mmCIF file of C-alpha atoms in Angstrom:
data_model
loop_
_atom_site.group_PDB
_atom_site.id
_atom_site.type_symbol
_atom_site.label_atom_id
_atom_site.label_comp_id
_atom_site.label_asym_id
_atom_site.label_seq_id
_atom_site.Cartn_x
_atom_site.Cartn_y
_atom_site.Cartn_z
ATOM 1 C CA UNK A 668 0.000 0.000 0.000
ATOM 2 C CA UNK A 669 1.284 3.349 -0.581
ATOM 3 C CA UNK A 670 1.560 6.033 2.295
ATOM 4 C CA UNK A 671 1.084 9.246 1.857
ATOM 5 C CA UNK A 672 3.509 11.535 3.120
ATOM 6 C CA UNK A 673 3.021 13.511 6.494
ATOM 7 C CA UNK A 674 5.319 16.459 5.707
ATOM 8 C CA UNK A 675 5.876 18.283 2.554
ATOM 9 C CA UNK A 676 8.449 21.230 2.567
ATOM 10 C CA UNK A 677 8.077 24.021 0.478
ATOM 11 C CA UNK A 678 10.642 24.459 -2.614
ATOM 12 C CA UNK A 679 10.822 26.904 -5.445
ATOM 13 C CA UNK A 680 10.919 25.723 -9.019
ATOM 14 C CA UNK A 681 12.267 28.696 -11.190
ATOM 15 C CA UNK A 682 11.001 27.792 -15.128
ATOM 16 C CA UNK A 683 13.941 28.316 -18.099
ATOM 17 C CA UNK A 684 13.627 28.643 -21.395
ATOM 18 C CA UNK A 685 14.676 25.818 -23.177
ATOM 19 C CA UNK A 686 15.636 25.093 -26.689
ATOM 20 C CA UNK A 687 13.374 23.433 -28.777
ATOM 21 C CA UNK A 688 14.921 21.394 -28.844
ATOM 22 C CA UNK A 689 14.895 -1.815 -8.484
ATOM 23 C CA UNK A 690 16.851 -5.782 -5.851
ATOM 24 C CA UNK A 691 15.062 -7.345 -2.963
ATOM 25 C CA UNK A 692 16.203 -5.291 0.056
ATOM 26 C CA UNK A 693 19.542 -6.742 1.497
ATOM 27 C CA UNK A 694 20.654 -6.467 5.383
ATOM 28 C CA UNK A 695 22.122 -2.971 5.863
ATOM 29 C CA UNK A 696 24.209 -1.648 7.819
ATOM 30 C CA UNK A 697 23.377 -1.274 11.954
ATOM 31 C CA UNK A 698 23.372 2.050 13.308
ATOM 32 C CA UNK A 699 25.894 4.328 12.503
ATOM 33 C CA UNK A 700 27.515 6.961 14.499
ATOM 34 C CA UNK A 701 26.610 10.688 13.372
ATOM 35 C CA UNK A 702 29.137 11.241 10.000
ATOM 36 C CA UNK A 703 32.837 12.199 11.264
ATOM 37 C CA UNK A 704 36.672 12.257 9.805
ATOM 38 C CA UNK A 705 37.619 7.935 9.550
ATOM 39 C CA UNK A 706 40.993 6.974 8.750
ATOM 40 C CA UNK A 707 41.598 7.486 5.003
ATOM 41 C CA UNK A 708 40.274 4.126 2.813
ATOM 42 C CA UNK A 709 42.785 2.132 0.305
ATOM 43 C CA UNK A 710 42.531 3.516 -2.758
ATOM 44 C CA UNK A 711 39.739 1.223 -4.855
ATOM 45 C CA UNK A 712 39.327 1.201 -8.765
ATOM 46 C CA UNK A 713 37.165 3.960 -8.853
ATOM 47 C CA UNK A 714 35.655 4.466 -12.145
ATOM 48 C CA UNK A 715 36.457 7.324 -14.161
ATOM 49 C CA UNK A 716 34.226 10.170 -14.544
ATOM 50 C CA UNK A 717 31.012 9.923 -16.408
ATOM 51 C CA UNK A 718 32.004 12.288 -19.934
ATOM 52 C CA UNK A 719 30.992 15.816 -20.048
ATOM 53 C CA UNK A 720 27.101 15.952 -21.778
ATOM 54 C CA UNK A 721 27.282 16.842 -25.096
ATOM 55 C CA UNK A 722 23.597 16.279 -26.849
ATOM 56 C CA UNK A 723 24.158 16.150 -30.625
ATOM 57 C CA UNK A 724 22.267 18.106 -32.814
ATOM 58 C CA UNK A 725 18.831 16.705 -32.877
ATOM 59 C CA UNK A 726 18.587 15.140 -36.629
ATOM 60 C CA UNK A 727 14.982 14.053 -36.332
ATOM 61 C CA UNK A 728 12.761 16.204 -37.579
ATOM 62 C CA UNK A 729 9.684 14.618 -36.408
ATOM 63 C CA UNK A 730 11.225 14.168 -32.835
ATOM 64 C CA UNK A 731 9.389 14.415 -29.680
ATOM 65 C CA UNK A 732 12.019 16.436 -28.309
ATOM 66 C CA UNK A 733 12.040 19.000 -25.951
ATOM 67 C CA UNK A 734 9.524 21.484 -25.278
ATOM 68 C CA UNK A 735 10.825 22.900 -22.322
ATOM 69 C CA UNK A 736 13.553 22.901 -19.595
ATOM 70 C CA UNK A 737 12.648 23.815 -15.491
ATOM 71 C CA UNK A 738 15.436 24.285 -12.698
ATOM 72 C CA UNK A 739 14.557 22.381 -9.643
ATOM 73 C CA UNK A 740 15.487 24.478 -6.140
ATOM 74 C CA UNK A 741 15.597 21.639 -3.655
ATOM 75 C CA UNK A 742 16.022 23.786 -0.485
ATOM 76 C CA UNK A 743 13.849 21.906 1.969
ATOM 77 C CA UNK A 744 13.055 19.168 0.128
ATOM 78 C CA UNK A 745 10.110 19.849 -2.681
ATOM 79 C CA UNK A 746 7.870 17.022 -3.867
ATOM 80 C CA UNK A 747 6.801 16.068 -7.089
ATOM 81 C CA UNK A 748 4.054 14.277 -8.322
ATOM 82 C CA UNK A 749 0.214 14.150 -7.501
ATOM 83 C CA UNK A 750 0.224 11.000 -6.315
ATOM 84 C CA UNK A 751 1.854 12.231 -3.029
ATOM 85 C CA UNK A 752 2.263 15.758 -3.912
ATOM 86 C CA UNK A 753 0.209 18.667 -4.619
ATOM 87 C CA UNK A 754 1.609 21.702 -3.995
ATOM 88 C CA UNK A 755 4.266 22.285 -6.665
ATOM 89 C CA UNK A 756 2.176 21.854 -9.865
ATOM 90 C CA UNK A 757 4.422 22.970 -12.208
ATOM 91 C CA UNK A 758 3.097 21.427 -15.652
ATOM 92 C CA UNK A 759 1.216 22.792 -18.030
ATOM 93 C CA UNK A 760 -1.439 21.341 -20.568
ATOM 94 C CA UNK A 761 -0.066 18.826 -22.541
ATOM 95 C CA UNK A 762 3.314 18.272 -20.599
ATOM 96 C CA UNK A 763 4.793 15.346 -19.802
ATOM 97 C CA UNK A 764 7.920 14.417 -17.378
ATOM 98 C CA UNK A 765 9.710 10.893 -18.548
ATOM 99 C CA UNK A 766 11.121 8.989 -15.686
ATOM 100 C CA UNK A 767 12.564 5.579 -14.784
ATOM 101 C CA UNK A 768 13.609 3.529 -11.894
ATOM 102 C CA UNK A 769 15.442 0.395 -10.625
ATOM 103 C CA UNK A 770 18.582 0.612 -13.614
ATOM 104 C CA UNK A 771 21.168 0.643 -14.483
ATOM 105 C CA UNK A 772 20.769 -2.639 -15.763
ATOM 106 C CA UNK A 773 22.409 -4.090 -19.475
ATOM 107 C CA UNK A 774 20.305 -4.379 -22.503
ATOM 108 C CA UNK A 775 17.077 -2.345 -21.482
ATOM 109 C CA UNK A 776 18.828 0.597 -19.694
ATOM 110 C CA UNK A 777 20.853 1.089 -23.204
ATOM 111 C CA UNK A 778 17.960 0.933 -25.841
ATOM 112 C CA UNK A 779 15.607 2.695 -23.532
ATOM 113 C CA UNK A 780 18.822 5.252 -23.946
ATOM 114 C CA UNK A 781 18.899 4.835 -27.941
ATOM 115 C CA UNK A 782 14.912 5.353 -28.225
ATOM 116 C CA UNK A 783 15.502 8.909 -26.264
ATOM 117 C CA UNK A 784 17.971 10.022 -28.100
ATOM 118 C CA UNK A 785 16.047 9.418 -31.432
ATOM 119 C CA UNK A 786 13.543 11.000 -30.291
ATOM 120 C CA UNK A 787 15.970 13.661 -29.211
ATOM 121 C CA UNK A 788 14.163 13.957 -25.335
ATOM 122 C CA UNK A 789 15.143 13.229 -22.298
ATOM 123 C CA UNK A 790 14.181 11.725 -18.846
ATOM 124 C CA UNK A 791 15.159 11.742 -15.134
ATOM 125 C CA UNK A 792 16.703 8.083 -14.074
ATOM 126 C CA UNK A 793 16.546 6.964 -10.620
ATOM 127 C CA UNK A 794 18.948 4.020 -9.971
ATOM 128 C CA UNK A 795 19.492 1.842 -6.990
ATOM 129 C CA UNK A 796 23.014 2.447 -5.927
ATOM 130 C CA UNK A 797 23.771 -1.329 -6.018
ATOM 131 C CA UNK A 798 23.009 -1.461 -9.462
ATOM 132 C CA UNK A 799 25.103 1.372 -9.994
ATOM 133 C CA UNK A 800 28.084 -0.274 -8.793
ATOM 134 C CA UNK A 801 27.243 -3.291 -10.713
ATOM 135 C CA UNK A 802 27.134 -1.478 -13.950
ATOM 136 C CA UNK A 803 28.960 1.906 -13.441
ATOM 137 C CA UNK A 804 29.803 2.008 -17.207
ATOM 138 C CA UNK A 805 25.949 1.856 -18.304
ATOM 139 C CA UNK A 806 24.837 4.534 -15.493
ATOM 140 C CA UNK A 807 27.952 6.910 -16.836
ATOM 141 C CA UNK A 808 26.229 6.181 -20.606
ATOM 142 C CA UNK A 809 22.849 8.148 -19.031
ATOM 143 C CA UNK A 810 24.890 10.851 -17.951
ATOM 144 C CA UNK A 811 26.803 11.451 -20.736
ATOM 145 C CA UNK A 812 23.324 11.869 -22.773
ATOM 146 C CA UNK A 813 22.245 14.619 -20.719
ATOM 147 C CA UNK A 814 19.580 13.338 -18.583
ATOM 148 C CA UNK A 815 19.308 14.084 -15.165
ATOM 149 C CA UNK A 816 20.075 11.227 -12.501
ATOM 150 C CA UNK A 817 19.095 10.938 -9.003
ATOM 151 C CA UNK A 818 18.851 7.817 -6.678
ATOM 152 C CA UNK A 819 16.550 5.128 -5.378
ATOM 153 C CA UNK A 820 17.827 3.758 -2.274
ATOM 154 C CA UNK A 821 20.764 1.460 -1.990
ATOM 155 C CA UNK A 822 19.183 -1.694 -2.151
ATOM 156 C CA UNK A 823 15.015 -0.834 -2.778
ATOM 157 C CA UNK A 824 14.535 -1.464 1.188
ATOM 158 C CA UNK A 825 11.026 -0.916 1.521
ATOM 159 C CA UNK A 826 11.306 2.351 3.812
ATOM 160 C CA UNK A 827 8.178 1.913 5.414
ATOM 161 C CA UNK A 828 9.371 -1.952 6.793
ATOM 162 C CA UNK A 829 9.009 -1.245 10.628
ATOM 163 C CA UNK A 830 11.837 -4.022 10.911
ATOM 164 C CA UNK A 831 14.519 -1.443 9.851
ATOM 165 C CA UNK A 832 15.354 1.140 12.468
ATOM 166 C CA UNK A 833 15.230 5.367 11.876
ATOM 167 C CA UNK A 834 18.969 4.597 10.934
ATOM 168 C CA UNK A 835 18.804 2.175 8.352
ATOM 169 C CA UNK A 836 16.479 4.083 6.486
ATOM 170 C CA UNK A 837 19.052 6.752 6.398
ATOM 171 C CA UNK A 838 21.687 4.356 5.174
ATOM 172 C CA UNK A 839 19.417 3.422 2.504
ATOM 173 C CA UNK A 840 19.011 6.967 1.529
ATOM 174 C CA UNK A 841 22.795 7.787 1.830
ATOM 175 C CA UNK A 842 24.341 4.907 0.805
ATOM 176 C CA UNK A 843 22.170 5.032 -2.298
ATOM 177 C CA UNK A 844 23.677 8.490 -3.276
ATOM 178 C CA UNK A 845 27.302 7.872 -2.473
ATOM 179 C CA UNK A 846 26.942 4.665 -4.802
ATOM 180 C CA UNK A 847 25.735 6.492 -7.780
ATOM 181 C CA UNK A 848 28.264 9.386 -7.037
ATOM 182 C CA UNK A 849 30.786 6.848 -7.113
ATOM 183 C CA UNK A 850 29.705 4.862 -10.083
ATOM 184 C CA UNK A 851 29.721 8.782 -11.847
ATOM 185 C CA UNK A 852 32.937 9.884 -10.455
ATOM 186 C CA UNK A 853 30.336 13.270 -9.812
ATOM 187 C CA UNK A 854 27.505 13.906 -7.506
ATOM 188 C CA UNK A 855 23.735 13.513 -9.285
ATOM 189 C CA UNK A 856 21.263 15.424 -8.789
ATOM 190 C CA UNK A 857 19.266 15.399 -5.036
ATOM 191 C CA UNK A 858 15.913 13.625 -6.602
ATOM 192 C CA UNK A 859 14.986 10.786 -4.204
ATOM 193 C CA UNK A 860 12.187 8.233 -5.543
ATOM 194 C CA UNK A 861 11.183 6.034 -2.659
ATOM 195 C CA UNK A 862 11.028 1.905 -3.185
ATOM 196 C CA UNK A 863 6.996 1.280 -4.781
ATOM 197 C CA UNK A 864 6.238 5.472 -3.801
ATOM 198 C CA UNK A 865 5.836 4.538 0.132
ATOM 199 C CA UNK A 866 6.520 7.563 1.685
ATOM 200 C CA UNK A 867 7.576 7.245 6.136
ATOM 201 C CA UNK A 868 6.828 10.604 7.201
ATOM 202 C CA UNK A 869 10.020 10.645 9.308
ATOM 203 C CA UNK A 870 11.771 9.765 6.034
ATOM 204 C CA UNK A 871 10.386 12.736 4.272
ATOM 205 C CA UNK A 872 11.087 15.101 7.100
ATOM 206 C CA UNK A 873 14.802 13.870 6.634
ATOM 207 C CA UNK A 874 15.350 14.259 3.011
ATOM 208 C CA UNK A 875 13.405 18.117 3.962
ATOM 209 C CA UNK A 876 16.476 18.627 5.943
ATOM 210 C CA UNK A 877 19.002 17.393 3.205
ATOM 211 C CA UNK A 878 17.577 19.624 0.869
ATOM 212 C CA UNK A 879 16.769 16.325 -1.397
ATOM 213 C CA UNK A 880 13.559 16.809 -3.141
ATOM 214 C CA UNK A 881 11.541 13.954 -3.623
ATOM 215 C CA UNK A 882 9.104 12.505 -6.507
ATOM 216 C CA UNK A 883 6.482 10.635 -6.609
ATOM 217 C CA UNK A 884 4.603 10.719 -9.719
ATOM 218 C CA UNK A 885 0.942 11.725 -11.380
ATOM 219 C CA UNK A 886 0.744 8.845 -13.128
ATOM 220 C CA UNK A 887 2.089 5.036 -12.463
ATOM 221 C CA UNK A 888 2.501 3.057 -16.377
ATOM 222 C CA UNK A 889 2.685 -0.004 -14.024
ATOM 223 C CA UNK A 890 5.253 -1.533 -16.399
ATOM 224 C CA UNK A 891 6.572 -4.056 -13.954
ATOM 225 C CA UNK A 892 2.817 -6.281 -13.732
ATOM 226 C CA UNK A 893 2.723 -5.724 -18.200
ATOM 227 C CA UNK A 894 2.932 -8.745 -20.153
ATOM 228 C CA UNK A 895 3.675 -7.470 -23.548
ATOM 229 C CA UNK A 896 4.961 -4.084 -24.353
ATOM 230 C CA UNK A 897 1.370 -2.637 -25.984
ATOM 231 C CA UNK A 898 0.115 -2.747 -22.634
ATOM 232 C CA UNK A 899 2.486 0.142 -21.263
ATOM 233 C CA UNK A 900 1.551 1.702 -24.241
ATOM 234 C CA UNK A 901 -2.173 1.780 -24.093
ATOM 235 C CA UNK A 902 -2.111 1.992 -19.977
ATOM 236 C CA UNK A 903 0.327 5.483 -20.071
ATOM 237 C CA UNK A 904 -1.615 6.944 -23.154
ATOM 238 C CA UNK A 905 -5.342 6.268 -21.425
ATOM 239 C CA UNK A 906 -3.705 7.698 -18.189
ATOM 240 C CA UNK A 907 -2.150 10.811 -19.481
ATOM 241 C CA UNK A 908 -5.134 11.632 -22.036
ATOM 242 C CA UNK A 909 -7.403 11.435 -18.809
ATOM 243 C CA UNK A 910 -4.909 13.808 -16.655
ATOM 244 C CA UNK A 911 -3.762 16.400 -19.982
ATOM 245 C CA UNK A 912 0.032 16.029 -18.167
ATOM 246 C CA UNK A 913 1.713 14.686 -15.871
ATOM 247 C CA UNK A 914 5.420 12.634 -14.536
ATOM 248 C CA UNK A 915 5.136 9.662 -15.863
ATOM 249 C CA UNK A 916 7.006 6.583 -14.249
ATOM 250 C CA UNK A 917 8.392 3.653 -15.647
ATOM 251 C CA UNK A 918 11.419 1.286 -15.095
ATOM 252 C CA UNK A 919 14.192 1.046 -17.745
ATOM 253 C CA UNK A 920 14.943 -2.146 -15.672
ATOM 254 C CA UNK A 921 12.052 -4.146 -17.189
ATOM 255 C CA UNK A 922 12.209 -5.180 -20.615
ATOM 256 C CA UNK A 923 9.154 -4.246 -21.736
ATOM 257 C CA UNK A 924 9.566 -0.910 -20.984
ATOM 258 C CA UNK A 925 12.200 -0.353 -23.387
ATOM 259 C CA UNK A 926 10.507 -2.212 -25.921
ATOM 260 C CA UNK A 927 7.258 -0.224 -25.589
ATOM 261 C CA UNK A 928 9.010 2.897 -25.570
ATOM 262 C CA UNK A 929 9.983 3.665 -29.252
ATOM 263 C CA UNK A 930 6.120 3.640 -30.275
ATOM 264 C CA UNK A 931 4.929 5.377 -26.470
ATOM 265 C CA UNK A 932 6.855 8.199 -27.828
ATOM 266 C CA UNK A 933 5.540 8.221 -31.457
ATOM 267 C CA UNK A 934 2.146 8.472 -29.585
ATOM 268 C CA UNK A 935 2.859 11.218 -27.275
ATOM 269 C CA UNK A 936 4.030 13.499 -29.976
ATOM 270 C CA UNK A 937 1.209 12.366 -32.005
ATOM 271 C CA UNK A 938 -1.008 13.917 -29.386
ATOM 272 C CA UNK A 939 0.517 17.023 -28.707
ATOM 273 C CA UNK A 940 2.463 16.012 -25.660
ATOM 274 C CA UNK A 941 5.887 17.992 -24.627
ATOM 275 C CA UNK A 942 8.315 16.969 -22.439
ATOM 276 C CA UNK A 943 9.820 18.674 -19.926
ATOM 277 C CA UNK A 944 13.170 18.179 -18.737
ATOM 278 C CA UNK A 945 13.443 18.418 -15.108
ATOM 279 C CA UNK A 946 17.549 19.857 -13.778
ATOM 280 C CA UNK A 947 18.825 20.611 -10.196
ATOM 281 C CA UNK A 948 20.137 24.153 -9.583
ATOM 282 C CA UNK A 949 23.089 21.965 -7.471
ATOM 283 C CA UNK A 950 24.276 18.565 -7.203
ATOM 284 C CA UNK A 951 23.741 16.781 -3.936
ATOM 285 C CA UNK A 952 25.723 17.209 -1.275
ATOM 286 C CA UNK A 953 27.003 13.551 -0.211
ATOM 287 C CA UNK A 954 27.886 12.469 3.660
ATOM 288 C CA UNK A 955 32.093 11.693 3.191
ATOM 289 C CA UNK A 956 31.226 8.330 5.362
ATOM 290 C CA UNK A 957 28.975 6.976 3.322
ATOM 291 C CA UNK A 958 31.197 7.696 0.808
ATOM 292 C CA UNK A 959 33.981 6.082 1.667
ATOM 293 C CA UNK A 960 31.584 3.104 2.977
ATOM 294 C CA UNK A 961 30.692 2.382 -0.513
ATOM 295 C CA UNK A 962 35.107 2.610 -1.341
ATOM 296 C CA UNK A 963 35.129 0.000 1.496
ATOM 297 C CA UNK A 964 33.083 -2.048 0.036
ATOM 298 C CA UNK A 965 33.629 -2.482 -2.758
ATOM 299 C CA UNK A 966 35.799 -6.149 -2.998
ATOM 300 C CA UNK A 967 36.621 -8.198 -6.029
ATOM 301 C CA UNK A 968 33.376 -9.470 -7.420
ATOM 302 C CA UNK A 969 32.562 -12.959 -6.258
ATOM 303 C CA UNK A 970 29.297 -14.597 -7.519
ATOM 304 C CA UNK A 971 27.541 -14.117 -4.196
ATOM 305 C CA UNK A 972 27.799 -10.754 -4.973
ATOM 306 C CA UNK A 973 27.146 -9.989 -8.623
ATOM 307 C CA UNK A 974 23.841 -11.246 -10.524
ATOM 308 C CA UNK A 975 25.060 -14.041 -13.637
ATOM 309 C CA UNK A 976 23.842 -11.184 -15.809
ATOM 310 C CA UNK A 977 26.650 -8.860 -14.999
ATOM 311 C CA UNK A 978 29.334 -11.947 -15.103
ATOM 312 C CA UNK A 979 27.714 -13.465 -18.055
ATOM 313 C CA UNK A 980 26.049 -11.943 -20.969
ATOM 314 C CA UNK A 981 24.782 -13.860 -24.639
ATOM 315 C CA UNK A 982 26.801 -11.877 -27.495
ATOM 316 C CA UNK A 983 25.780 -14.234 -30.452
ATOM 317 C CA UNK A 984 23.890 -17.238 -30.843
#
């Protein structure tokens, strides 16, 4: 079930001009000590940095595109997204915000990549940090295509389990950012999604004081229960033709996802939509343990550790 949240903070969204142009949850940590100096970590292979963003020229002349870009104050922790969130509605008629959680993951994060950039648009991603440090390269490819990154927990805990103390939560939330800042060699953005939109209250008073800002969404494509790809299609198109806008969420961890995407875009330029792209007037400011827990932990792979996916991938047949 989802919760709504107790506490919203205020935030300001400032509009721009723009050209037209999940992991079942695994044990964490116990409580930690409030964030102070440790003894400096071994050096570990970070990754290199994710490549500076540089969109080509959009050759597409029936692309979706672009219709607009908005820069996203989160002082105090704003929330987006009717579901949860009411406040901040930001969206015109006939707007749309693309998003996706759970990567990065091989095959579908990539082509759900390849189908925005021929449509030359863009989304927000929300990864869980352990994916991130499974796939680092693929996470660094959604970067380097301009879209805007944020985090979904560590592990996609479900925040709301009472079996996890105050603490854990916050590792969750933490841990999750310092393992996508790692897997980027830069900080992301400070969106927070939480695991299936449940929503503790104490959790969204925290993030309020991180200055995270948090989405829900307007309207769920419920990708993850579709059995072909035409359902996402049809389910998103019904729900956003009801609403006239809205943030749309999806998963570019599920296959179908990225194979209904290609044609949900066709349809949403069809009908007038424009998407918005969504940036964050600053990066996130990590918590230096966290960071150098994820340095820490970070051993040589084992297959405990890594799914047969990431050890193990079909290149011919």
């Amino acid at each position: 079930m989802r919760v709504a949240a107790g506490m919203i903070f205020a935030g300001a969204v400032s509009l721009l001009a723009s050209s037209a142009a999940w992991s079942q949850a695994l044990p964490t940590k116990g409580a930690a000590a409030a964030p102070q100096a440790a003894p400096a970590a071994a050096p570990a292979p970070a990754p290199p940095p994710a490549p500076v963003s540089t969109r080509p020229p959009c050759n597409n002349p029936n692309a979706l595109g672009i219709g607009r870009t908005v820069e996203i104050d989160t002082t105090g922790g704003p929330g987006f997204g009717f579901e949860h969130f009411k406040e901040l509605d930001f969206l015109r008629d006939k707007e749309v915000v693309l998003t996706f959680d759970d990567g990065p993951w091989p095959v579908n994060t990539p082509a759900v990549l390849k189908t925005l950039a021929e449509e030359c648009t863009t989304g927000i991603f929300f990864p869980i940090g352990k994916h991130a440090t499974y796939y680092p390269e693929i996470l660094k490819q959604v970067a380097a295509a301009g879209h805007s990154i944020g985090s979904h927990t560590w592990s996609h805990a479900a925040l709301v389990n009472k079996k996890l103390t105050e603490q854990q939560r916050k590792d969750e939330i933490e841990k999750g950012f310092s393992a996508v800042k790692w897997a980027l060699g830069k900080a992301p953005a400070p969106f927070f999604r939480f695991p299936a939109l449940q929503h503790p209250p104490e959790m969204v008073t925290y993030l309020g004081t991180r200055n995270i800002a948090i989405f829900s969404c307007d309207l769920d494509s419920f990708d993850f229960k579709a059995s072909k790809a035409q359902n996402i299609v049809d389910n998103v198109m019904r729900k956003v033709e009801k609403n006239g806008k809205g943030i749309i969420l999806m998963h570019d961890f599920q296959k179908h996802t990225a194979e209904a995407l290609p044609e949900l875009l066709k349809k949403l330029k069809a009908g007038g939509y424009k998407v918005v792209a969504m940036r964050a007037k600053a990066p996130i400011q990590t918590i230096a343990q966290y960071d150098e827990d994820i340095v820490k932990d970070l051993k040589l792979p084992t297959v405990s550790s890594r799914p047969v996916s990431s050890v193990v991938q079909t290149i011919s047949e």
